[in-house]
Amino acid sequence: MLVQELKPESKATVSPRIIGFGECLPGEPVTNEQMEQLLSIRKEWLETMIGNRSRHFAVNFSSRTIDYGLADLCTEAAVEAIDDAGINAEELDLIVLSTATPDHLMPATVNIVADRLGLERVKTYQIQAGCSGALQALDVARHMLVGSHRYALVIGGDVCNKYMDLSRDFSKLRSSELINYALFGDGAGAVVLTNENQDGLQISYIENRFEGKGRAPGQIMNWFGTVPENVQELSKRELRKQFQSAKEDYKAIEQHVPIMTEQAIEELLGQMKWTKEEVSYYLPPQLGWNMTKKIIDLLGLPLDSTINCVQETGNNGNALPYLQLKRLNGILKPNDKVVGVAIESSKWMKTGITLEYKKGEALDGTRDS
Amino acid sequence: MLVQELKPESKATVSPRIIGFGECLPGEPVTNEQMEQLLSIRKEWLETMIGNRSRHFAVNFSSRTIDYGLADLCTEAAVEAIDDAGINAEELDLIVLSTATPDHLMPATVNIVADRLGLERVKTYQIQAGCSGALQALDVARHMLVGSHRYALVIGGDVCNKYMDLSRDFSKLRSSELINYALFGDGAGAVVLTNENQDGLQISYIENRFEGKGRAPGQIMNWFGTVPENVQELSKRELRKQFQSAKEDYKAIEQHVPIMTEQAIEELLGQMKWTKEEVSYYLPPQLGWNMTKKIIDLLGLPLDSTINCVQETGNNGNALPYLQLKRLNGILKPNDKVVGVAIESSKWMKTGITLEYKKGEALDGTRDS
């Protein structure tokens, strides 16, 4: 295994703490039985191929309506995180939102969320990314927590199924299309970061790296402008070809993601000078439960040291790392070390995070317990 | 005029210098005469309503083909900026790209550009934004130039017309649709930033602020997923309603953008403790020449102290501030002060930048000339 050396990084101003956690999963969980009824995806196939038990959808496949936009989910997750942090929304200095599936190209969804939070004059940024987006957004936010900037709200979410054609006869979908409905769910997660020396999960390091030189994308998500005027003349086949929303090279993902995860963990441990045994919890990529389990086994991690949610939530993209972080909250002991990884197969991004749970520290950095 | 006080900001680690400039404007400039032939937009209307003389298009309205993607334009601008900076692409620590019109939702266009530059293991981030995106991207990049990060490539670009329906009969467009073809062009710009004490245009401050609380968007840009299976049954009217790509409230833009620009300049001057007279050059928003000229007159700025390009380039969104910066390069004298503003009307973002031209400074900060 090739482990590459990372450049050291100045940490002084960029190690904030997470002081609030929030999430929003739309509606009731959709079970595999319901998937069979709604989408003609066989329960057994879901269990064998994906391994997830349930997921949440922003669209209603029964009524074929879109019930939640990304802004809805992100606002709800944000409100929970702000409440959990015990601050007022007005105290936020900046908001960073990451998504692969914004409600519009303009305005950015982050600004709709800012409006719904009743804010004015807050700095806002929106990151366009797939799975790696949540860690990229945390990375941007922590670098901006300098000077007078004290509090950042960071949100990740995706409404994957909004861009699928709800009018389709699902029983006639090819398996290359089926996989998108089977693998992905919708949701949002959020955290509040502070650069103050409060109790919280301290982000010590974030890595975000493009590693796709010369390699074909493992995942493409198209989105389109106006429908051509001559659309009525096009055959269904032509239309489907021209307007294919999502495309995966599932074999490439299966091949590369576990290896990249293994490398990322080694690199993060090297960066922090931590041994594998010192780490209390791992946050492995949440692709689908079968593949996540495969990664955990490959890495030889004890299952109870890993934080997983994909089996219940489905793969909801930019929300996942926040859902994992929220599940960490409450079970951490002081100085627990955490290593998380998210791999984006679209053009092969390797992202990772290291955290330490800090509690009862005085402002001079010494423990006061 | 309400001028609001800004929070002071720590500047120590976030005042990089621009050491390379690049741009890419696709094809030959399209004149107003050609617009009349190609798009049935009357030359006189363009002169009276917009005031621009030419623009560049990534699409070919004659052959109705898309000749350049965003990645094409951004890569070319990036190569020019890297060459101009006199560094090797491999020395880049990070790339930040901003756009309202990415080639795909995934992979992010920034990663396609990284691949084309032959890079591997570089940090990449993509900002989703309209006009304000260029300054947001510069803001993100400057905050990331800490520790061992020395060089950042920052790119802004838009291919607005790619998402319009090229099969349309342009002579039948309503004026609310026509305005998009008339106002917007395509292009990309790029700069290389360094945190080293080199000759260059130093970024002293960037403001980025949401100010759209409770206000309707002045601009919406939709983009869509798959075409519904029942598309053949929909009338053209239904289709056009369901798939309207762009929508502007031109009156709201006309009303608010000049006021927000005036406020932004006052706020930036206040932040820097600069008087209006001390400023050598202003970079006013480049909406369309008529509106830009109106802003310049409203603010009472001497025309030759303003840097404008929209009359020749058209409004190419995230590219514009880079085109203005490039036009500054070469005419600056040591310690010249520059104030730039970009206003995004989508959900009302106020963004501004202040810069100073630093030349011949030794590493201890004293002049060596």
XYZ file of C-alpha atoms in Angstrom:
738
model
C 0.000 0.000 0.000
C 1.341 3.353 -1.042
C 1.151 5.828 1.804
C 2.057 9.294 0.742
C 3.577 11.873 3.018
C 1.454 14.894 3.686
C 2.683 18.441 3.996
C 2.580 19.643 7.577
C 0.038 22.348 8.227
C -0.150 25.263 10.594
C -2.791 24.363 13.145
C -2.855 27.430 15.349
C -5.893 29.183 13.929
C -7.740 26.310 12.362
C -8.656 23.845 15.143
C -12.221 24.789 16.047
C -14.622 22.778 18.176
C -17.993 21.382 17.285
C -20.478 22.621 19.867
C -23.798 21.796 18.183
C -25.124 18.916 16.091
C -28.267 18.664 13.975
C -29.852 16.482 11.320
C -32.989 16.197 9.252
C -34.183 13.014 7.565
C -37.396 13.622 5.654
C -40.545 11.634 6.450
C -40.720 8.105 7.780
C -37.979 5.598 6.916
C -38.822 3.692 3.738
C -38.328 -0.036 4.321
C -37.195 -2.623 1.795
C -40.742 -3.997 1.724
C -42.022 -0.551 0.737
C -39.286 -0.239 -1.901
C -40.658 -3.371 -3.517
C -44.160 -1.893 -3.595
C -43.184 1.654 -4.606
C -40.293 1.115 -6.998
C -40.490 -2.567 -7.950
C -37.033 -3.096 -6.452
C -36.973 -6.555 -4.940
C -36.472 -6.712 -1.184
C -34.038 -9.611 -1.555
C -31.972 -7.705 -4.119
C -31.717 -4.730 -1.739
C -30.644 -6.974 1.120
C -28.083 -8.877 -0.949
C -26.710 -6.113 -3.158
C -26.866 -3.014 -0.942
C -27.387 -4.240 2.607
C -29.395 -1.196 3.716
C -32.622 -1.704 5.673
C -34.189 1.711 5.128
C -33.705 5.211 3.737
C -35.534 8.558 3.722
C -36.874 10.253 0.598
C -37.666 13.928 -0.038
C -39.861 12.773 -2.893
C -43.005 10.761 -2.510
C -42.814 7.898 -4.991
C -46.429 7.012 -4.297
C -47.946 10.386 -5.181
C -44.949 11.204 -7.444
C -44.518 14.597 -5.793
C -41.462 16.414 -4.397
C -42.330 17.009 -0.758
C -39.094 18.620 0.490
C -36.468 20.809 -1.149
C -32.846 20.884 -0.052
C -33.434 24.225 1.704
C -36.182 22.600 3.827
C -33.914 19.802 5.045
C -30.879 22.059 5.560
C -32.849 24.665 7.521
C -34.243 22.026 9.883
C -30.794 20.486 10.477
C -29.356 23.988 10.998
C -31.991 24.986 13.551
C -31.291 21.817 15.549
C -27.516 22.419 15.477
C -27.893 26.080 16.538
C -30.216 25.087 19.408
C -27.850 22.316 20.440
C -24.945 24.794 20.480
C -26.912 27.053 22.803
C -26.271 30.156 20.709
C -28.586 32.523 18.871
C -28.594 32.302 15.075
C -27.642 36.012 15.017
C -24.302 35.103 16.603
C -23.260 33.158 13.495
C -20.473 34.841 11.530
C -20.649 32.563 8.527
C -22.505 29.672 6.945
C -20.933 27.094 4.621
C -23.267 24.641 2.887
C -22.157 21.738 0.714
C -24.275 19.755 -1.696
C -24.262 17.983 -5.030
C -27.951 18.746 -5.566
C -28.764 22.428 -4.953
C -32.374 23.558 -5.322
C -31.307 26.076 -7.973
C -28.046 27.135 -9.597
C -28.947 30.627 -8.425
C -29.768 31.614 -5.753
C -27.439 29.295 -3.860
C -29.435 27.203 -1.381
C -27.283 28.520 1.491
C -28.842 31.951 0.998
C -32.366 30.574 1.172
C -31.371 28.867 4.427
C -29.872 32.139 5.754
C -33.154 33.887 4.955
C -35.215 31.198 6.699
C -32.986 31.458 9.776
C -33.934 35.138 9.846
C -30.355 36.257 9.291
C -29.062 39.332 7.536
C -25.477 40.359 6.825
C -24.058 36.868 7.455
C -21.221 35.546 5.266
C -22.385 32.623 3.133
C -20.565 30.142 0.902
C -21.799 27.095 -0.992
C -19.535 24.199 -1.951
C -20.491 22.082 -4.965
C -19.302 18.529 -4.307
C -20.366 14.928 -3.870
C -19.494 12.742 -0.860
C -16.356 14.733 -0.040
C -18.299 17.990 0.271
C -19.048 17.764 3.983
C -15.350 17.635 4.879
C -14.522 20.340 2.315
C -17.155 22.606 3.894
C -15.763 21.951 7.383
C -12.305 22.732 5.998
C -13.427 26.049 4.499
C -15.313 26.999 7.681
C -12.423 26.245 10.037
C -10.051 28.369 7.959
C -12.497 31.260 8.146
C -12.791 31.124 11.934
C -10.050 33.706 12.421
C -10.033 37.243 13.754
C -13.452 38.297 14.953
C -15.225 35.305 13.416
C -16.340 33.133 16.322
C -19.169 30.913 15.143
C -19.675 29.058 11.882
C -22.671 26.983 10.827
C -21.705 24.174 8.471
C -24.412 22.224 6.658
C -24.329 19.292 4.264
C -27.296 17.820 2.480
C -28.601 16.213 -0.647
C -31.953 15.611 -2.284
C -30.723 13.064 -4.780
C -34.049 11.789 -5.986
C -35.484 15.169 -6.912
C -33.627 15.032 -10.208
C -34.904 11.644 -11.219
C -37.948 11.337 -13.432
C -40.853 10.611 -11.125
C -43.172 9.884 -14.045
C -41.209 6.738 -15.005
C -42.596 3.254 -14.935
C -40.187 2.036 -12.256
C -40.780 -1.619 -13.079
C -39.089 -1.020 -16.436
C -35.893 0.596 -15.093
C -32.581 -0.963 -16.071
C -30.379 -2.015 -13.154
C -27.897 0.809 -13.957
C -30.732 3.256 -13.220
C -32.249 1.222 -10.408
C -29.032 1.460 -8.403
C -29.554 5.203 -7.872
C -32.947 4.730 -6.258
C -31.660 1.752 -4.281
C -28.468 3.335 -2.957
C -29.337 6.967 -2.354
C -31.592 8.599 0.189
C -32.129 12.242 1.066
C -31.213 14.207 4.166
C -29.182 16.975 5.758
C -26.840 17.355 8.704
C -25.292 20.392 10.359
C -22.812 21.420 13.019
C -21.883 24.659 14.740
C -18.156 25.341 15.007
C -16.443 27.776 17.333
C -12.832 28.858 17.664
C -13.377 29.459 21.378
C -11.925 27.101 23.936
C -15.242 25.463 24.811
C -16.131 21.844 25.507
C -16.489 20.038 22.216
C -15.154 17.808 19.517
C -12.020 19.586 18.291
C -11.155 19.329 14.612
C -7.392 18.913 14.554
C -6.858 18.241 10.851
C -8.722 17.956 7.549
C -7.305 16.555 4.350
C -8.959 17.197 0.982
C -7.230 16.024 -2.134
C -7.907 15.441 -5.798
C -6.453 12.081 -6.890
C -8.138 11.577 -10.245
C -5.369 12.522 -12.660
C -5.981 10.757 -15.940
C -8.774 8.619 -14.496
C -12.317 8.469 -15.798
C -15.029 9.708 -13.423
C -16.562 6.952 -11.294
C -19.761 8.919 -11.049
C -21.376 11.622 -13.159
C -24.402 13.641 -12.217
C -25.859 15.684 -15.023
C -28.390 18.376 -14.725
C -29.907 20.241 -17.622
C -31.123 23.551 -18.874
C -34.203 24.097 -20.967
C -35.787 21.205 -22.798
C -35.165 21.527 -26.544
C -38.018 22.931 -28.581
C -37.985 19.851 -30.824
C -38.422 17.542 -27.832
C -41.721 16.184 -29.164
C -39.904 14.811 -32.197
C -37.319 12.897 -30.171
C -37.807 9.213 -29.466
C -37.887 8.033 -25.842
C -34.547 6.373 -26.462
C -32.976 9.604 -27.712
C -34.469 11.539 -24.812
C -33.194 9.062 -22.251
C -29.733 9.152 -23.766
C -29.641 12.940 -23.911
C -31.086 13.432 -20.443
C -29.492 10.697 -18.375
C -29.386 12.156 -14.909
C -26.882 9.955 -13.077
C -24.308 7.407 -14.132
C -22.047 5.237 -12.004
C -19.099 3.017 -12.739
C -19.991 0.806 -9.808
C -17.093 -1.585 -10.468
C -14.547 1.248 -10.328
C -16.110 2.489 -7.101
C -16.003 -1.012 -5.617
C -12.358 -1.348 -6.647
C -10.933 2.029 -5.643
C -12.888 3.308 -2.630
C -11.700 0.670 -0.110
C -8.056 1.173 -1.171
C -8.338 4.952 -0.998
C -9.982 4.672 2.435
C -7.147 2.498 3.702
C -4.565 4.973 2.366
C -6.446 7.934 3.832
C -6.545 6.396 7.318
C -2.816 5.619 7.197
C -2.073 9.138 5.997
C -4.222 10.725 8.714
C -2.617 8.595 11.423
C 0.824 9.559 10.096
C -0.111 13.233 10.035
C -1.290 13.110 13.656
C 1.410 10.677 14.799
C -1.359 8.454 16.189
C -1.293 4.664 16.241
C -4.321 2.730 15.047
C -4.872 1.474 18.604
C -5.061 4.992 20.038
C -8.102 5.822 17.937
C -11.391 5.447 19.805
C -13.735 5.779 16.833
C -13.558 5.563 13.071
C -16.069 7.155 10.697
C -15.758 5.024 7.550
C -17.300 6.098 4.203
C -21.046 5.329 4.137
C -21.598 4.112 0.584
C -24.084 1.351 1.183
C -23.901 -1.018 4.130
C -22.370 -3.927 2.208
C -19.511 -1.837 0.857
C -18.999 -0.016 4.163
C -18.842 -3.393 5.940
C -16.339 -4.612 3.356
C -14.116 -1.591 4.085
C -14.365 -2.126 7.845
C -13.364 -5.784 7.423
C -10.528 -4.940 4.992
C -9.105 -2.461 7.486
C -9.515 -4.909 10.364
C -11.411 -2.377 12.464
C -13.464 -3.623 15.417
C -17.077 -3.016 14.365
C -17.966 -1.289 17.639
C -15.248 1.329 17.061
C -16.915 2.409 13.823
C -19.819 4.841 13.515
C -22.261 3.867 10.782
C -25.662 5.091 9.759
C -26.071 4.165 6.098
C -27.979 0.983 6.867
C -30.828 3.108 8.261
C -30.462 6.405 6.401
C -29.336 5.320 2.953
C -26.532 7.189 1.209
C -27.542 10.821 1.507
C -24.268 12.258 0.224
C -23.189 15.470 1.890
C -25.303 14.736 4.985
C -23.495 11.538 6.005
C -20.417 12.785 7.912
C -22.679 15.049 9.984
C -24.958 12.105 10.813
C -21.877 10.152 11.923
C -20.603 13.072 14.021
C -23.990 13.409 15.693
C -23.980 9.708 16.577
C -20.553 10.204 18.193
C -21.875 12.963 20.403
C -22.818 11.639 23.843
C -20.662 8.524 23.720
C -17.287 10.312 23.693
C -14.936 10.429 26.659
C -12.392 13.251 27.169
C -9.420 13.020 24.785
C -11.041 10.340 22.655
C -9.483 10.373 19.201
C -11.593 10.095 16.050
C -10.621 9.482 12.416
C -13.114 9.965 9.591
C -12.878 9.418 5.843
C -15.090 10.308 2.876
C -14.133 9.293 -0.648
C -15.743 10.916 -3.678
C -15.713 8.711 -6.728
C -16.951 11.350 -9.171
C -13.412 12.413 -10.008
C -11.698 10.684 -7.107
C -11.382 12.936 -4.089
C -9.741 11.643 -0.923
C -10.939 13.505 2.160
C -10.284 12.828 5.820
C -10.698 14.392 9.232
C -9.190 13.906 12.671
C -10.896 15.041 15.857
C -10.341 14.937 19.608
C -12.982 15.310 22.282
C -11.990 18.168 24.574
C -13.873 18.700 27.792
C -13.288 20.864 30.817
C -10.333 22.751 29.390
C -9.494 26.144 30.754
C -8.711 28.960 28.344
C -4.973 28.451 28.799
C -5.322 24.964 27.401
C -4.837 23.053 30.657
C -7.546 20.713 31.984
C -9.551 22.238 34.836
C -11.191 19.001 36.000
C -27.721 56.107 2.817
C -27.382 53.513 5.507
C -23.760 52.573 5.973
C -23.352 49.689 8.341
C -20.348 49.155 10.492
C -18.300 46.077 9.689
C -16.668 43.831 12.211
C -12.916 44.266 12.246
C -11.018 41.276 10.956
C -7.647 39.767 11.733
C -5.514 40.407 8.689
C -2.250 38.757 9.631
C -2.588 35.528 7.679
C -5.050 36.503 5.024
C -3.495 39.259 2.883
C -1.990 37.393 -0.064
C -0.693 38.917 -3.280
C -1.847 38.303 -6.821
C 1.197 37.318 -8.866
C -0.431 35.932 -12.022
C -3.404 36.915 -14.175
C -5.193 34.975 -16.908
C -8.375 35.037 -18.943
C -10.156 33.148 -21.678
C -12.884 34.583 -23.868
C -14.139 31.980 -26.344
C -14.001 32.642 -30.085
C -14.246 35.983 -31.818
C -16.267 38.809 -30.244
C -19.872 38.738 -31.426
C -20.940 42.216 -32.532
C -24.377 43.782 -32.268
C -24.741 43.423 -36.037
C -24.119 39.681 -35.703
C -26.595 39.470 -32.804
C -29.266 40.806 -35.141
C -28.461 38.149 -37.725
C -27.988 35.236 -35.306
C -30.597 35.886 -32.639
C -32.953 38.430 -34.175
C -32.082 40.888 -31.414
C -32.155 44.345 -32.921
C -28.834 46.222 -32.941
C -30.551 49.438 -31.834
C -32.243 47.694 -28.915
C -28.862 46.337 -27.757
C -27.266 49.756 -28.010
C -30.108 51.519 -26.213
C -31.080 48.934 -23.597
C -27.787 47.241 -22.747
C -25.037 49.461 -24.095
C -22.620 46.592 -24.816
C -20.805 46.487 -28.165
C -19.777 42.826 -28.175
C -19.622 39.591 -26.164
C -18.122 36.104 -26.467
C -20.163 32.915 -26.671
C -19.173 29.334 -25.848
C -22.075 28.215 -27.993
C -22.339 28.720 -31.708
C -25.790 30.127 -32.419
C -25.249 29.652 -36.135
C -24.529 25.910 -36.046
C -26.485 25.576 -32.742
C -23.623 23.642 -31.164
C -21.834 23.982 -27.815
C -18.195 24.613 -28.760
C -16.649 25.127 -25.294
C -17.439 23.745 -21.855
C -16.683 25.604 -18.658
C -13.666 23.343 -18.040
C -12.201 24.412 -21.419
C -12.406 28.115 -20.614
C -11.239 27.726 -17.009
C -8.244 25.579 -17.959
C -7.070 28.121 -20.535
C -7.418 31.031 -18.097
C -5.621 28.974 -15.435
C -2.684 28.111 -17.703
C -2.233 31.789 -18.544
C -2.328 32.816 -14.871
C 0.154 30.106 -13.853
C 2.544 31.121 -16.672
C 2.151 34.765 -15.743
C 2.989 33.956 -12.112
C 6.177 32.223 -13.227
C 5.503 29.110 -11.189
C 4.968 25.480 -12.117
C 1.447 24.120 -11.809
C 2.846 21.465 -9.434
C 3.650 24.213 -6.931
C -0.044 24.973 -6.439
C -1.344 23.963 -3.020
C -4.995 24.548 -3.774
C -7.489 25.507 -6.457
C -10.766 27.314 -5.832
C -13.174 27.660 -8.748
C -16.428 29.613 -8.671
C -19.273 29.389 -11.146
C -23.037 29.504 -11.488
C -22.926 27.148 -14.462
C -20.797 24.048 -13.797
C -20.387 21.491 -16.578
C -21.852 18.801 -14.308
C -23.128 18.620 -10.754
C -20.560 15.862 -10.290
C -17.660 15.808 -10.916
C -17.096 19.419 -9.934
C -15.543 21.309 -12.862
C -12.562 22.275 -10.691
C -11.479 18.631 -10.665
C -11.624 18.383 -14.443
C -9.427 21.495 -14.576
C -6.991 19.976 -12.039
C -6.761 16.878 -14.234
C -6.128 18.928 -17.369
C -3.389 20.873 -15.574
C -1.756 17.496 -14.942
C -2.058 17.846 -11.189
C -2.497 15.155 -8.580
C -2.993 15.503 -4.843
C -3.953 19.190 -5.014
C -6.684 20.566 -2.743
C -9.743 21.598 -4.753
C -12.928 23.484 -3.865
C -15.805 24.699 -6.014
C -18.029 27.606 -5.024
C -21.564 27.727 -6.418
C -22.526 31.387 -6.841
C -23.516 34.068 -9.310
C -21.743 37.413 -9.723
C -20.422 37.421 -6.163
C -18.661 34.085 -6.639
C -15.320 35.470 -7.799
C -14.842 37.449 -4.599
C -16.116 34.547 -2.484
C -13.554 32.258 -4.131
C -10.753 34.763 -3.497
C -11.954 34.988 0.115
C -11.873 31.212 0.583
C -8.449 30.953 -1.080
C -6.835 33.705 0.977
C -8.033 32.105 4.216
C -6.505 28.811 3.128
C -3.098 30.318 2.413
C -1.799 29.535 5.885
C 0.852 27.189 7.199
C 2.631 25.411 4.400
C 0.136 26.498 1.729
C 1.985 28.994 -0.460
C 0.223 29.171 -3.810
C -3.468 29.166 -4.674
C -5.040 29.206 -8.118
C -8.408 30.936 -8.120
C -10.660 30.691 -11.168
C -14.051 32.144 -12.031
C -16.049 31.407 -15.126
C -19.455 30.941 -16.617
C -20.928 29.391 -19.723
C -24.342 30.975 -19.354
C -25.712 30.151 -22.760
C -25.069 26.425 -22.592
C -28.253 25.947 -20.620
C -30.476 27.805 -23.028
C -32.398 25.912 -25.666
C -30.374 26.242 -28.859
C -33.149 24.708 -30.954
C -35.457 27.677 -30.317
C -36.731 30.001 -33.000
C -34.985 33.057 -31.597
C -37.220 35.461 -33.501
C -40.129 34.305 -31.348
C -38.474 34.824 -27.942
C -40.244 37.067 -25.447
C -38.210 40.019 -24.177
C -37.942 38.384 -20.713
C -36.062 35.539 -22.390
C -34.235 37.721 -24.888
C -32.553 39.657 -22.102
C -30.489 36.607 -21.126
C -28.969 36.251 -24.576
C -28.493 40.015 -24.824
C -26.870 40.567 -21.430
C -24.756 37.500 -20.822
C -21.601 36.276 -22.484
C -19.280 33.420 -21.614
C -15.710 33.454 -20.318
C -13.284 32.656 -17.530
C -10.623 34.494 -15.563
C -7.985 33.313 -13.112
C -5.332 34.565 -10.735
C -2.509 32.988 -8.760
C -2.266 34.077 -5.123
C 0.715 33.723 -2.843
C 1.178 34.462 0.846
C 4.846 35.245 0.211
C 6.101 38.807 0.292
C 6.481 39.145 -3.469
C 5.679 42.012 -5.814
C 1.978 42.002 -6.514
C -1.487 43.296 -5.905
C -2.101 42.639 -2.223
C -5.624 41.711 -1.145
C -6.123 43.585 2.110
C -9.803 42.859 2.740
C -12.778 40.989 1.285
C -16.369 41.437 2.350
C -19.037 38.864 1.464
C -22.473 39.287 2.887
C -26.005 38.004 2.449
C -28.478 40.902 2.522
C -31.614 39.263 1.147
C -33.632 38.651 4.306
C -37.299 38.513 3.392
C -36.649 39.695 -0.168
C -37.625 37.832 -3.321
C -34.745 36.659 -5.528
C -33.838 39.154 -8.265
C -32.566 36.322 -10.403
C -33.249 32.600 -10.550
C -31.333 30.090 -12.584
C -32.932 26.689 -12.788
C -31.381 23.544 -14.008
C -33.163 20.248 -14.339
C -32.851 16.531 -13.978
C -34.272 13.964 -16.323
C -36.998 14.918 -18.753
C -40.312 13.399 -17.641
C -41.385 10.254 -19.450
C -44.679 11.868 -20.425
C -42.873 14.787 -22.089
C -44.418 13.990 -25.471
C -47.864 14.649 -24.049
C -47.000 18.100 -22.696
C -47.813 21.195 -24.685
C -45.010 23.598 -25.625
C -46.506 26.083 -23.203
C -46.433 23.568 -20.333
C -42.884 22.555 -21.233
C -41.675 26.141 -21.327
C -43.281 26.889 -17.990
C -41.866 23.763 -16.380
C -38.385 24.181 -17.863
C -37.777 27.914 -17.739
C -34.019 28.173 -17.412
C -33.448 31.733 -16.216
C -35.650 34.449 -14.801
C -34.769 38.023 -13.860
C -36.595 40.739 -12.005
C -34.775 43.373 -14.022
C -36.573 46.249 -12.270
C -35.474 45.026 -8.837
C -31.902 44.683 -10.109
C -32.005 48.197 -11.577
C -33.349 49.545 -8.303
C -31.151 47.779 -5.748
C -27.750 47.137 -7.332
C -26.634 50.801 -7.587
C -27.663 51.465 -3.963
C -25.933 48.317 -2.706
C -22.806 49.271 -4.679
C -22.745 52.728 -3.127
C -23.144 51.216 0.359
C -20.457 48.627 -0.305
C -17.912 51.233 -1.386
C -18.625 53.360 1.692
C -18.317 50.310 3.918
C -15.037 49.213 2.326
C -13.561 52.711 2.634
C -14.651 52.794 6.279
C -13.127 49.389 6.929
C -9.783 50.472 5.408
C -9.945 54.025 6.767
C -9.388 55.259 3.198
C -10.905 58.406 1.727
C -12.568 58.260 -1.689
C -9.812 60.478 -3.072
C -7.035 58.125 -1.966
C -8.381 55.346 -4.169
C -6.599 55.056 -7.531
C -8.989 52.629 -9.199
C -12.511 51.360 -8.722
C -13.820 48.059 -10.095
C -17.577 48.672 -10.343
C -20.055 45.813 -10.952
C -20.159 44.858 -14.653
C -23.839 44.198 -15.265
C -24.253 45.680 -18.704
C -22.580 48.881 -19.806
C -25.636 51.106 -19.369
C -26.209 50.023 -15.791
C -22.499 50.074 -14.952
C -22.275 53.618 -16.352
C -25.322 54.621 -14.283
C -23.567 53.326 -11.138
C -20.353 55.197 -11.988
C -22.314 58.429 -12.486
C -24.384 57.917 -9.334
C -21.217 57.474 -7.304
C -19.578 60.477 -8.980
C -16.495 58.473 -9.897
C -14.155 59.838 -12.579
C -14.597 57.438 -15.513
C -10.842 56.987 -15.968
C -10.490 55.749 -12.390
C -12.877 52.864 -13.123
C -11.945 49.568 -14.755
C -14.628 48.254 -17.061
C -14.817 45.426 -19.551
C -18.484 44.533 -19.896
C -18.954 46.669 -23.005
C -16.592 44.333 -24.886
C -16.957 41.025 -23.008
C -20.620 40.993 -22.070
C -21.650 39.897 -18.584
C -19.796 36.644 -18.056
C -20.612 36.308 -14.371
C -17.860 34.784 -12.280
C -15.190 35.770 -14.830
C -15.711 39.537 -14.583
C -13.712 40.568 -11.491
C -10.717 38.611 -12.870
C -11.009 40.418 -16.204
C -11.033 43.728 -14.318
C -8.018 42.713 -12.210
C -6.109 41.723 -15.328
C -6.819 45.117 -16.901
C -5.400 46.760 -13.755
C -2.174 44.856 -14.079
C 0.459 46.943 -15.830
C -1.079 50.322 -15.122
C -0.609 50.235 -11.345
C 1.956 52.304 -9.455
C 3.409 51.243 -6.078
C 0.917 51.686 -3.202
C -2.006 52.361 -5.534
C -5.250 51.571 -3.721
C -8.065 49.662 -5.427
C -11.707 49.095 -4.395
C -13.880 46.528 -6.165
C -17.527 45.572 -5.763
C -19.689 42.739 -7.089
C -23.381 42.536 -6.242
C -25.332 39.337 -6.740
C -29.020 39.927 -7.276
C -30.049 36.269 -7.075
C -30.664 36.497 -3.343
C -28.877 39.793 -2.781
C -25.227 39.298 -1.904
C -22.994 42.311 -1.288
C -19.341 41.541 -1.950
C -16.342 43.843 -2.035
C -12.576 43.766 -2.137
C -9.762 46.186 -1.328
C -6.275 45.823 -2.766
C -2.942 47.655 -2.706
C -0.165 47.336 -5.246
C 3.020 46.336 -3.447
C 6.302 46.419 -5.295
C 9.900 46.109 -4.230
C 9.205 45.154 -0.649
C 11.807 43.222 1.271
C 10.769 40.254 3.338
C 10.757 42.323 6.530
C 8.059 44.520 5.019
C 10.254 47.575 4.302
C 10.656 48.923 0.767
C 13.978 47.962 -0.862
C 13.801 50.429 -3.753
